[in-house]
mmCIF file of C-alpha atoms in Angstrom:
data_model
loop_
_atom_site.group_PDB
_atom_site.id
_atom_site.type_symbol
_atom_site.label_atom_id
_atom_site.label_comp_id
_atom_site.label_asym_id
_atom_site.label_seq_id
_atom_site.Cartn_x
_atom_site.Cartn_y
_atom_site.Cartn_z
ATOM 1 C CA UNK A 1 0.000 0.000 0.000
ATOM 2 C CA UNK A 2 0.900 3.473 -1.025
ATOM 3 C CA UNK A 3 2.029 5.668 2.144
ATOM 4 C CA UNK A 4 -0.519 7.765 3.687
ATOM 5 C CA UNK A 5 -0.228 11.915 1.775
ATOM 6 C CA UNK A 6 0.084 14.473 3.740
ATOM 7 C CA UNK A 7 -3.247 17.090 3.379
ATOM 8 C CA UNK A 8 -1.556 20.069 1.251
ATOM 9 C CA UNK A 9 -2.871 23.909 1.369
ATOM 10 C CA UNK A 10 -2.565 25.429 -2.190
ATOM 11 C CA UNK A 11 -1.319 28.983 -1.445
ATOM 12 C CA UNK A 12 -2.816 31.621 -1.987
ATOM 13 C CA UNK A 13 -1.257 33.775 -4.977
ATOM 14 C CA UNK A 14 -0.561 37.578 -3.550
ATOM 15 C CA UNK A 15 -3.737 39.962 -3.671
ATOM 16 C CA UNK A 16 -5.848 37.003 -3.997
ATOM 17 C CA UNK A 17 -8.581 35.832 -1.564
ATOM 18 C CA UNK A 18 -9.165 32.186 -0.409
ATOM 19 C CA UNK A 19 -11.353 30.283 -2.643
ATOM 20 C CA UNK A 20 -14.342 30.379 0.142
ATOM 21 C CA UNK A 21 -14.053 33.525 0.930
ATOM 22 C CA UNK A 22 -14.298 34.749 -2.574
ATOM 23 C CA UNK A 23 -17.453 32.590 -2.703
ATOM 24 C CA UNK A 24 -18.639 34.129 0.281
ATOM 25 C CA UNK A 25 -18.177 37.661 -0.881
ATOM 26 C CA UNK A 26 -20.104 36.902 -4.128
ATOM 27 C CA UNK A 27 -23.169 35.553 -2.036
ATOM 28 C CA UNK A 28 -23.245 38.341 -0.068
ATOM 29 C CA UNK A 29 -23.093 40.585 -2.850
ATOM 30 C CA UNK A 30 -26.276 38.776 -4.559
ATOM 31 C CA UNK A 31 -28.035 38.542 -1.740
ATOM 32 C CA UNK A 32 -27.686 42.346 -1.492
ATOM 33 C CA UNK A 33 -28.827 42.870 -5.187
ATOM 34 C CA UNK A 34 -31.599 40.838 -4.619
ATOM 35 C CA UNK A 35 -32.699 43.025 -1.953
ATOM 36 C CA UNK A 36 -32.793 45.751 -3.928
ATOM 37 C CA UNK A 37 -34.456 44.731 -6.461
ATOM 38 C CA UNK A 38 -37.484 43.556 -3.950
ATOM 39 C CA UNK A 39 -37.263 46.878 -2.043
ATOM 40 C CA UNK A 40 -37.817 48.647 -5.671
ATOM 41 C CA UNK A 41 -40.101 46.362 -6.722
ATOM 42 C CA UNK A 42 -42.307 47.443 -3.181
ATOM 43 C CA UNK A 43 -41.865 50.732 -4.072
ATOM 44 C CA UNK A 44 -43.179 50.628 -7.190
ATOM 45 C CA UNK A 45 -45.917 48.452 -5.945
ATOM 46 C CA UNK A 46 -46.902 51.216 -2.943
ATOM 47 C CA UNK A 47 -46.913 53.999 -5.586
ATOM 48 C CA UNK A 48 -48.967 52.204 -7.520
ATOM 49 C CA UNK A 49 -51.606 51.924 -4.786
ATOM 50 C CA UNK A 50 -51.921 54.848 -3.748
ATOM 51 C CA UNK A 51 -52.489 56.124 -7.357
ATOM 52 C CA UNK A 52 -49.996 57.553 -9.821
ATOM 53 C CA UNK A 53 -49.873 60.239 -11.809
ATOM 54 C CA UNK A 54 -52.610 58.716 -14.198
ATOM 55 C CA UNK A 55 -54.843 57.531 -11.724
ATOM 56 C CA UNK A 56 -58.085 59.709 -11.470
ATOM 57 C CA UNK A 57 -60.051 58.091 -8.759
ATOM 58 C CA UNK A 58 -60.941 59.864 -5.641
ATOM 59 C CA UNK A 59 -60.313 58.626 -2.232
ATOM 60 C CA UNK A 60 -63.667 56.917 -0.593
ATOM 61 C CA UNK A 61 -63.649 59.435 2.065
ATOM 62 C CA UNK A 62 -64.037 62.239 -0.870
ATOM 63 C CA UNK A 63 -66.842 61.067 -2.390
ATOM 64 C CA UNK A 64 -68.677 60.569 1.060
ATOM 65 C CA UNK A 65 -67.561 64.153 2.433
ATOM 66 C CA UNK A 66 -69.329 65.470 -0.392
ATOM 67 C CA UNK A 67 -72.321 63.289 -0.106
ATOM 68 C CA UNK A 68 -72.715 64.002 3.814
ATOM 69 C CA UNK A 69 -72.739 67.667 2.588
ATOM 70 C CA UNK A 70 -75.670 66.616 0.482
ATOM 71 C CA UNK A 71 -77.096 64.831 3.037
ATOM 72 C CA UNK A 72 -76.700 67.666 5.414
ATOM 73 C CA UNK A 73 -78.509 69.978 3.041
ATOM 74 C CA UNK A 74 -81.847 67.844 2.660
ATOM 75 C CA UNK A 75 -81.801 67.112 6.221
ATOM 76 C CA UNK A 76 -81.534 70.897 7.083
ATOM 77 C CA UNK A 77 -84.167 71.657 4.438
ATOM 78 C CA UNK A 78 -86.237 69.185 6.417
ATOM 79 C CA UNK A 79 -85.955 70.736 9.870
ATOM 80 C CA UNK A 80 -86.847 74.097 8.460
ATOM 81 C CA UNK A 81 -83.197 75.529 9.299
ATOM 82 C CA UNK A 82 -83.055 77.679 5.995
ATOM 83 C CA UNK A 83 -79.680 79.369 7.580
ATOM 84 C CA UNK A 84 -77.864 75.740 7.460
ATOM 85 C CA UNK A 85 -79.663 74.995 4.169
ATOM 86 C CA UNK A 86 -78.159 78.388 2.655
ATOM 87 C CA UNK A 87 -75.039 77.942 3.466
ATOM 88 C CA UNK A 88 -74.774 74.527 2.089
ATOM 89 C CA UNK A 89 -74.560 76.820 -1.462
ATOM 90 C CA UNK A 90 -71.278 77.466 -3.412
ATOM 91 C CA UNK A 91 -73.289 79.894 -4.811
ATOM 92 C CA UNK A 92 -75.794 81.801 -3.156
ATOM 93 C CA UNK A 93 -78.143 83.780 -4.636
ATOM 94 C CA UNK A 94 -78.207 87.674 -4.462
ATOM 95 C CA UNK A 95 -81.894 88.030 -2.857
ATOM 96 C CA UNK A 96 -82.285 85.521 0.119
ATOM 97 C CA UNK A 97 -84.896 87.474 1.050
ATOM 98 C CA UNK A 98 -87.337 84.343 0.994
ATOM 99 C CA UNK A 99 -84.716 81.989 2.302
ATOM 100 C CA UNK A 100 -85.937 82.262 5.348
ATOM 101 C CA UNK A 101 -86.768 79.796 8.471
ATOM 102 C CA UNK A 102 -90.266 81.765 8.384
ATOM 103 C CA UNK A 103 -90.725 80.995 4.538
ATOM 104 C CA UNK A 104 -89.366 77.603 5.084
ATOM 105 C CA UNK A 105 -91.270 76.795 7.786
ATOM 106 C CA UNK A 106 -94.992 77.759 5.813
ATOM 107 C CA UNK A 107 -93.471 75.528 2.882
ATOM 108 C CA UNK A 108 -93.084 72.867 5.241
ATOM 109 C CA UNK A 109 -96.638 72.988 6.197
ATOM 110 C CA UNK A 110 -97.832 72.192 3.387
ATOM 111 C CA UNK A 111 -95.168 69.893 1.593
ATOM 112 C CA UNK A 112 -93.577 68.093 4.494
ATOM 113 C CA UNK A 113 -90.074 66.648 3.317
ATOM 114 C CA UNK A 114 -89.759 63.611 4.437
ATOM 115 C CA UNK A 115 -87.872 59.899 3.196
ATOM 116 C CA UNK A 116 -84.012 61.998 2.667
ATOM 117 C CA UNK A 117 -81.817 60.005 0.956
ATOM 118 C CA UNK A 118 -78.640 60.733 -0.858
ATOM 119 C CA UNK A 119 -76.417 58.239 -2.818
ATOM 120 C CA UNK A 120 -73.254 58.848 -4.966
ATOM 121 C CA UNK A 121 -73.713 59.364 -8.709
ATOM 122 C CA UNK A 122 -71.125 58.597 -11.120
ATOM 123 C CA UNK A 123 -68.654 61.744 -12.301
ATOM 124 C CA UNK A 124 -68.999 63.411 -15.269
ATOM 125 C CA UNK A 125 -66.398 63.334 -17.769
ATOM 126 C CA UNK A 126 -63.488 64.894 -17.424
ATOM 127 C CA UNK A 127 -64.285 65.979 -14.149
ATOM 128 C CA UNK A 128 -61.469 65.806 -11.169
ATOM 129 C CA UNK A 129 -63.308 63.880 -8.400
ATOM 130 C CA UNK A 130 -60.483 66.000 -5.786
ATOM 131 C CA UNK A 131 -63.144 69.402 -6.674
ATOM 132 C CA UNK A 132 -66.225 67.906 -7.860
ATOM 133 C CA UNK A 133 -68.348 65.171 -7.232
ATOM 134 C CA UNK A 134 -71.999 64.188 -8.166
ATOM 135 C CA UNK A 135 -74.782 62.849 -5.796
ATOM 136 C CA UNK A 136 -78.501 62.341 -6.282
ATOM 137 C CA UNK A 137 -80.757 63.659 -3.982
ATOM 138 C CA UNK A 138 -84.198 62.040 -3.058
ATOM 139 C CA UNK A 139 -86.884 63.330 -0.451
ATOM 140 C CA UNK A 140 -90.679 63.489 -0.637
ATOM 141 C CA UNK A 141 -92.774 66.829 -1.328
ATOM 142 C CA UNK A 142 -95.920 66.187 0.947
ATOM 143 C CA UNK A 143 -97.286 62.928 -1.004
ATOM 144 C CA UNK A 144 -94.718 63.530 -4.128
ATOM 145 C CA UNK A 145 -91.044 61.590 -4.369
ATOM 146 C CA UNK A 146 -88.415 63.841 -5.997
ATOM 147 C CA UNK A 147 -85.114 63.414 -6.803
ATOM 148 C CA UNK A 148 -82.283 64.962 -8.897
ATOM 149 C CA UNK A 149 -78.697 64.765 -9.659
ATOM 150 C CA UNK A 150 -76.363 67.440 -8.712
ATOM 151 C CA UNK A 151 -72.972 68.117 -8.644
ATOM 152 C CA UNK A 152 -71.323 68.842 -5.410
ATOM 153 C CA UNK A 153 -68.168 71.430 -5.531
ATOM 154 C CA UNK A 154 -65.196 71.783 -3.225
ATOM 155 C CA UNK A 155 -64.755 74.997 -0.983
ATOM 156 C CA UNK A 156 -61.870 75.358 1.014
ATOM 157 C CA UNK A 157 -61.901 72.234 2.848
ATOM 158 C CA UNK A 158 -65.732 71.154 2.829
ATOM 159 C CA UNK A 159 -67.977 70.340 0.149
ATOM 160 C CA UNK A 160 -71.161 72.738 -0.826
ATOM 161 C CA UNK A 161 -73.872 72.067 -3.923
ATOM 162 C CA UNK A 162 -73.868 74.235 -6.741
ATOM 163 C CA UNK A 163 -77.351 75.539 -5.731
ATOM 164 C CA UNK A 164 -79.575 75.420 -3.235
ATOM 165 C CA UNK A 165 -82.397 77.492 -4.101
ATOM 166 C CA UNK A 166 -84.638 77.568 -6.947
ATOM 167 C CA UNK A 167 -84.996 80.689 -9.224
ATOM 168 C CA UNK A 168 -88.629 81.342 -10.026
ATOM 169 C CA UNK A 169 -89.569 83.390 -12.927
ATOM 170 C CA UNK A 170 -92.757 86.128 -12.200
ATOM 171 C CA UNK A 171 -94.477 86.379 -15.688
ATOM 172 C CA UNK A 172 -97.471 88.517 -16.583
ATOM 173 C CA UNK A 173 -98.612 89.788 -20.590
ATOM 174 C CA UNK A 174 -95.440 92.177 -20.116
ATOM 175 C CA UNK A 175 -92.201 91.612 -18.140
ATOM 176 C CA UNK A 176 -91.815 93.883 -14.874
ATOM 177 C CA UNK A 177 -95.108 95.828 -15.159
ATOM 178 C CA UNK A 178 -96.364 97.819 -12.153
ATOM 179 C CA UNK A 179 -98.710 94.547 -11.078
ATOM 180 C CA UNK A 180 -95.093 92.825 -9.828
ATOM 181 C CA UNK A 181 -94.525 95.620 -7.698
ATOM 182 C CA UNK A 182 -97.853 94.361 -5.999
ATOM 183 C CA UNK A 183 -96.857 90.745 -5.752
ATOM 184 C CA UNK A 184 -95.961 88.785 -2.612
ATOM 185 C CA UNK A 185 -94.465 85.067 -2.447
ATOM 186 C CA UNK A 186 -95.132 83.631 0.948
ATOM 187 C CA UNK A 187 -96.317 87.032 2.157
ATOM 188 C CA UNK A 188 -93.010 88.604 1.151
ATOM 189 C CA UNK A 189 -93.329 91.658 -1.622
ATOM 190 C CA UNK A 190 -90.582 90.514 -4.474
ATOM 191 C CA UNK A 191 -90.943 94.577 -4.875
ATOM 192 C CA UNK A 192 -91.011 94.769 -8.812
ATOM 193 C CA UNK A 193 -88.414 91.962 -9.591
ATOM 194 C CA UNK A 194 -89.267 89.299 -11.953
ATOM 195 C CA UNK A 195 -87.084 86.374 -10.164
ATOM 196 C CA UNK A 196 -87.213 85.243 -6.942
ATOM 197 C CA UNK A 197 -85.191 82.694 -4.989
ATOM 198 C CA UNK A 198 -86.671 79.996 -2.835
ATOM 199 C CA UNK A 199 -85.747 76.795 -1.546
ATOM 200 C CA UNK A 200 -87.730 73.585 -2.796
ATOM 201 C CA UNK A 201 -90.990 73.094 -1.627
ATOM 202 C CA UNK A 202 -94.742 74.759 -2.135
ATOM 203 C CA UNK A 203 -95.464 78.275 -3.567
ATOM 204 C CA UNK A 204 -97.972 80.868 -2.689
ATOM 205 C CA UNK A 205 -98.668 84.221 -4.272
ATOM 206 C CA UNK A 206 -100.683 86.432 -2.890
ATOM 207 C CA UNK A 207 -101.324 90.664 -3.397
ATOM 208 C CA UNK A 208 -99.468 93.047 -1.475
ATOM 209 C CA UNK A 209 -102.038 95.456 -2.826
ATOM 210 C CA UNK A 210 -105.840 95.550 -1.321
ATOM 211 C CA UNK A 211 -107.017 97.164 -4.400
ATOM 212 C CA UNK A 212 -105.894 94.267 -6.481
ATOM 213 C CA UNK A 213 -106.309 90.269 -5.980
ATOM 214 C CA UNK A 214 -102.986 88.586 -7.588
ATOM 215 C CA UNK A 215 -103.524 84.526 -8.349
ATOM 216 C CA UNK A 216 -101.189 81.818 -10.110
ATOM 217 C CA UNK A 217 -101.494 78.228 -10.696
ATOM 218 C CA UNK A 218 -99.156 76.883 -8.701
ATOM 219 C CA UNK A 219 -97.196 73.328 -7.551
ATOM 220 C CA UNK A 220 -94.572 72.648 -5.316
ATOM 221 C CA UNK A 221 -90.846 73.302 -6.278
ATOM 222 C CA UNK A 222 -89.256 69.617 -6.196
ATOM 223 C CA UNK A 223 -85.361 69.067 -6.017
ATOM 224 C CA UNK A 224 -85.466 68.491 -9.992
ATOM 225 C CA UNK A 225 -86.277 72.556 -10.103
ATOM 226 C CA UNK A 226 -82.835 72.984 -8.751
ATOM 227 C CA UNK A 227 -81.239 71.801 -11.465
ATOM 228 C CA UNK A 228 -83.562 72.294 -14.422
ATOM 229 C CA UNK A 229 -82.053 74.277 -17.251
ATOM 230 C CA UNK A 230 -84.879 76.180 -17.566
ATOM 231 C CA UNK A 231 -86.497 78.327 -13.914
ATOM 232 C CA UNK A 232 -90.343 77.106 -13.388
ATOM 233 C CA UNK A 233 -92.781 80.261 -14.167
ATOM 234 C CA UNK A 234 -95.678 81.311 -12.270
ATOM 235 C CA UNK A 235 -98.127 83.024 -14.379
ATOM 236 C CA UNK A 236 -99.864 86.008 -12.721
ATOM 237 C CA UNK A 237 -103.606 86.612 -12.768
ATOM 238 C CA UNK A 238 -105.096 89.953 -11.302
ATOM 239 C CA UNK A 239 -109.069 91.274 -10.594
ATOM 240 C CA UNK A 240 -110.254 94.286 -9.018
ATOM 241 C CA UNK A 241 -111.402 93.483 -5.475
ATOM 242 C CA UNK A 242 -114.466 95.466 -3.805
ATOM 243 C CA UNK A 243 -111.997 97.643 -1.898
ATOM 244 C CA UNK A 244 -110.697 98.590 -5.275
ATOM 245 C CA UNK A 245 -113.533 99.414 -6.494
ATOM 246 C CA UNK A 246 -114.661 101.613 -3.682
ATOM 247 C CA UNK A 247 -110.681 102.949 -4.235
ATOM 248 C CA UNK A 248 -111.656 104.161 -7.723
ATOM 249 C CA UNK A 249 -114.975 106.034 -6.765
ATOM 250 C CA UNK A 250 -113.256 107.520 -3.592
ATOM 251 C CA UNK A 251 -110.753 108.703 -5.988
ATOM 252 C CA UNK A 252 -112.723 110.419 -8.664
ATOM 253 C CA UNK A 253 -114.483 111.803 -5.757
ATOM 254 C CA UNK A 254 -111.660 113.364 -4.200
ATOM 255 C CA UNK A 255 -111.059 115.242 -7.559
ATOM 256 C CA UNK A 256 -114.662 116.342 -6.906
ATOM 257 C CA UNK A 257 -113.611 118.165 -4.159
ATOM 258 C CA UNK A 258 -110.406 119.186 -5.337
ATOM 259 C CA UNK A 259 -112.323 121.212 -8.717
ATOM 260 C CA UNK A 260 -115.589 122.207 -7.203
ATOM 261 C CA UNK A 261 -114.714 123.739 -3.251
ATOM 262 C CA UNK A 262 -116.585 126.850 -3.401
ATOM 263 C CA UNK A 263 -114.387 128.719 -5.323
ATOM 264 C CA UNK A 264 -113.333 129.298 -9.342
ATOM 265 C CA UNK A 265 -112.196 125.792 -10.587
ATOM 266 C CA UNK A 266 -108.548 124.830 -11.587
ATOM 267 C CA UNK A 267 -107.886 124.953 -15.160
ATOM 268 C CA UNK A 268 -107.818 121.281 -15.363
ATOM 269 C CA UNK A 269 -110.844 120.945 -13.873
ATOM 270 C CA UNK A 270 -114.476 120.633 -16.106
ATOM 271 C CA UNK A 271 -117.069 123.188 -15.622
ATOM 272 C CA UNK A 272 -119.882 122.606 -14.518
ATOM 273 C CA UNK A 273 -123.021 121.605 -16.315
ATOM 274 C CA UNK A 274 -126.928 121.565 -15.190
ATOM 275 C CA UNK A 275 -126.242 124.081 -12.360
ATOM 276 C CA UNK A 276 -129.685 125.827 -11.222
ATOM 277 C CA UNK A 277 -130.248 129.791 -12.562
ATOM 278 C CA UNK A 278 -130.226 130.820 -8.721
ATOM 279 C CA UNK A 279 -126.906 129.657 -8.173
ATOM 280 C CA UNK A 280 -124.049 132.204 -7.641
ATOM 281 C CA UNK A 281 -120.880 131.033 -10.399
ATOM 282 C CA UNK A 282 -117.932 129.446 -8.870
ATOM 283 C CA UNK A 283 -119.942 128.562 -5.788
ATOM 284 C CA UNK A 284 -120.481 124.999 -5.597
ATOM 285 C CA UNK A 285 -118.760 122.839 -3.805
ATOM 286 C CA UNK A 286 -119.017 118.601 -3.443
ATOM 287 C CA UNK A 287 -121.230 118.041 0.010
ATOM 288 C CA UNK A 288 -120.718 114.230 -0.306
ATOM 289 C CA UNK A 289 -119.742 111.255 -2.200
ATOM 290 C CA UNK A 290 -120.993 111.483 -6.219
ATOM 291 C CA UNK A 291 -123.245 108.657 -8.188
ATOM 292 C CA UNK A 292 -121.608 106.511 -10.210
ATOM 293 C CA UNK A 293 -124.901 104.691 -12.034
ATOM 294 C CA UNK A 294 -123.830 106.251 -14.857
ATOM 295 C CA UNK A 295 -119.662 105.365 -14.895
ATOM 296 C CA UNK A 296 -118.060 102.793 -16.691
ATOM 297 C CA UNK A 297 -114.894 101.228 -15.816
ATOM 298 C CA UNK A 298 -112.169 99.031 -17.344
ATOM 299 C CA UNK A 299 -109.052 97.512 -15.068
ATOM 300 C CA UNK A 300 -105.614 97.188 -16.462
ATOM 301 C CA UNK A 301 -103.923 94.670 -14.268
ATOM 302 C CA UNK A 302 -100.389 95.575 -16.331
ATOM 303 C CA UNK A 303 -100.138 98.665 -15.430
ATOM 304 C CA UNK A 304 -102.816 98.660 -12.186
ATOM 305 C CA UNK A 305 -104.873 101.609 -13.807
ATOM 306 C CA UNK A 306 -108.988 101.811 -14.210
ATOM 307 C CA UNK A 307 -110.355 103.826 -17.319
ATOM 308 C CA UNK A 308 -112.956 105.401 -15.850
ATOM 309 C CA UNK A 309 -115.917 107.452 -18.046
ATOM 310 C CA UNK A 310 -119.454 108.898 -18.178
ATOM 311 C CA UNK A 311 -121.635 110.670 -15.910
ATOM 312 C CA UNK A 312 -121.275 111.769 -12.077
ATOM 313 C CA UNK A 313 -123.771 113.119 -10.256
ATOM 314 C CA UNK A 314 -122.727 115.120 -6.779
ATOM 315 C CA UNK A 315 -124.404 116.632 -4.325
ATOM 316 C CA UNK A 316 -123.432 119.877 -3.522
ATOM 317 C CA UNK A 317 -124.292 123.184 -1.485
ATOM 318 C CA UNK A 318 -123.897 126.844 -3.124
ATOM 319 C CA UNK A 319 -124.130 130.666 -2.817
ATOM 320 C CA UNK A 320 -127.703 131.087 -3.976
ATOM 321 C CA UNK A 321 -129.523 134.327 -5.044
ATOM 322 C CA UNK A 322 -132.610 132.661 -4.129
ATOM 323 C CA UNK A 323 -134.153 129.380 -2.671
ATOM 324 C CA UNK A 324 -132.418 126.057 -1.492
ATOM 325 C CA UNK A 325 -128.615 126.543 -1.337
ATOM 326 C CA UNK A 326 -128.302 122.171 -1.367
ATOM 327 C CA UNK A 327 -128.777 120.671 -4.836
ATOM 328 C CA UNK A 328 -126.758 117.929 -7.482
ATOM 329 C CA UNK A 329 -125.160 118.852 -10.582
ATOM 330 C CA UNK A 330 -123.618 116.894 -13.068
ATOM 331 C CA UNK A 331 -120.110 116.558 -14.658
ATOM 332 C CA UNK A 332 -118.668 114.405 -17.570
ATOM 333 C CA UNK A 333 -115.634 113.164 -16.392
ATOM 334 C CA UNK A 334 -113.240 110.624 -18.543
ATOM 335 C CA UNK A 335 -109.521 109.501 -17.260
ATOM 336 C CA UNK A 336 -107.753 106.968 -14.961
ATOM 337 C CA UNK A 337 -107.322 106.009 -11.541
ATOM 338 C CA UNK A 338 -103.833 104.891 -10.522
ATOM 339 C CA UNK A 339 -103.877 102.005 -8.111
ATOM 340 C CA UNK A 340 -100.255 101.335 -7.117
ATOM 341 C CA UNK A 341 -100.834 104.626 -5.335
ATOM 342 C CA UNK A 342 -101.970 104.873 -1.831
ATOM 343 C CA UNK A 343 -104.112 106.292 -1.723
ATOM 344 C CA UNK A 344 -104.940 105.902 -5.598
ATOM 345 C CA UNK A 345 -105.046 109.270 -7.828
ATOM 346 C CA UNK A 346 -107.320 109.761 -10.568
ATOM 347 C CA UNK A 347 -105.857 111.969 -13.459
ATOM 348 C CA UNK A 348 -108.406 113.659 -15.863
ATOM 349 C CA UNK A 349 -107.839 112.553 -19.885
ATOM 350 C CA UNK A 350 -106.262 115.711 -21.375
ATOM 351 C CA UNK A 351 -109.116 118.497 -22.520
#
């Protein structure tokens, strides 16, 4: 048998590692690649989570910010808290006049709101969900279900609906004639204008003028009003009431008494006709309210103005050269009495 060999160490050449260790190194160095390579891959993966540059979706708690706004709105509308309501509005209206907890309120008895529900709608395109977002809106109107889509807009940090009011359009055979200035929605003049703001719910119209009754065919103002590119109209209806009847006599009468006091008549006054021989000139004057039997009358409701014409008869008391000093005369009288005045003035038709 061969001799036992000695075990033999191969040297190491100078500026040359062991073989193991060099083995080692290189595993370590791998392993440290590899690392890097997961950590990037992570990275990429996180980014990609929490939405890139191309991603467009909103966060969940963006959408239902903007929805509680919604929610908040309907639910204020509701409780007849028109403050909370109004400010719910990116953009509110000029005239809140009628946005009020008092107006609200008399809507509310009538058309209770009730059944509030709001739901997120889908974006429109090309819309960035981080400044607008869409919701629909449901309630009922007293026995009526209602519901719209609307778009719900960023301010500051909270959310508030493009609108929260409706714009209602006044309309009558002309736009802003003087029978506006007479209207009242929910007891509130609109003083002339022609649009009015008010939040959803029933409408009432009603004269601010005694002379003058002021009707429309109304029906509640449902959420779909707040978004419909066209405002609802009312159409305005107006009659002569009994006081403004007794406002037109009462004012041709009180140019009775204006012309014929006793003395020489105005120049724009008629002379008188009928008067008895014994009667001193440029002595009558009106003792009382005239006869109308023999006046017509036609109402304007544009322009709030009676044609009066025909025949009054006055009583009247005189300087007399003989006999009874109390008798009538008569004078033809033609013109028209303004009704948007208080009290209303009747102007003669030019001689």
């Amino acid at each position: 048998p061969h001799p036992p060999v000695a075990s033999q160490q191969v040297p190491a050449t100078r500026g040359q590692r062991p073989l193991w260790g060099r083995f080692r190194g290189r595993t370590i160095a791998l392993s440290a690649a590899g690392l890097a390579v997961v950590t990037t891959a992570t990275l990429i993966g996180v980014m990609t989570a929490s939405g890139g540059d191309g991603d467009t979706a909103a966060p969940a708690s963006t959408a239902e910010s903007a929805r509680s706004a919604a929610e908040h709105y309907l639910k204020a509308l509701a409780a007849g808290d028109a403050k909370t309501a109004l400010s719910l509005n990116a953009s509110p209206p000029p005239d809140t006049g009628m946005l009020t907890d008092e107006v609200l309120r008399a809507q509310l008895a009538v058309t209770p709101i009730t059944d509030v529900s709001v739901t997120a709608a889908p974006p429109g395109p090309g819309d960035d969900p981080q400044q607008v977002q869409f919701v629909v809106l449901k309630a009922r109107f007293g026995d009526q279900p209602s519901q719209t889509r609307i778009a719900v807009r960023r301010n500051g940090d909270g959310w508030k609906l493009q609108t929260t009011a409706v714009t209602l359009s006044l309309s009558s055979d002309s736009s802003n004639t003087a029978l506006l200035g007479a209207v009242s929605v929910w007891n509130v003049p609109v003083k002339s204008a022609t649009k009015v703001a008010l939040f959803p719910g029933a409408v009432e119209v009603s004269s601010s003028n005694p002379n003058i009754a002021i009707s429309a065919a109304t029906k509640p103002l449902l959420l779909d009003a707040l978004t419909s590119t066209a405002d609802p109209t009312l159409r305005l209806e107006a009659t002569l009431t009994d006081v403004g009847r007794k406002a037109v006599y009462d004012a041709v009468d009180a140019w009775g008494r204006y012309c014929y006091h006793g003395q020489s008549p105005p120049p724009d006054c008629r002379k008188i006709i009928s008067s008895s021989a014994n009667v001193v000139p440029d002595s009558t004057a009106v003792a009382g309210n005239g006869d109308f039997g023999d006046v017509t009358t036609k109402f304007d409701p544009q322009g709030l103005k009676v044609a009066v014409s025909g025949i009054v008869r006055w009583p009247a008391h005189a300087t007399v050269t003989y006999g009874a000093a109390d008798y009538a005369f008569t004078v033809p009288i033609g013109g028209t009495v303004d009704l948007s005045n208080n009290p209303a003035i009747f102007t003669p038709n030019p001689s």
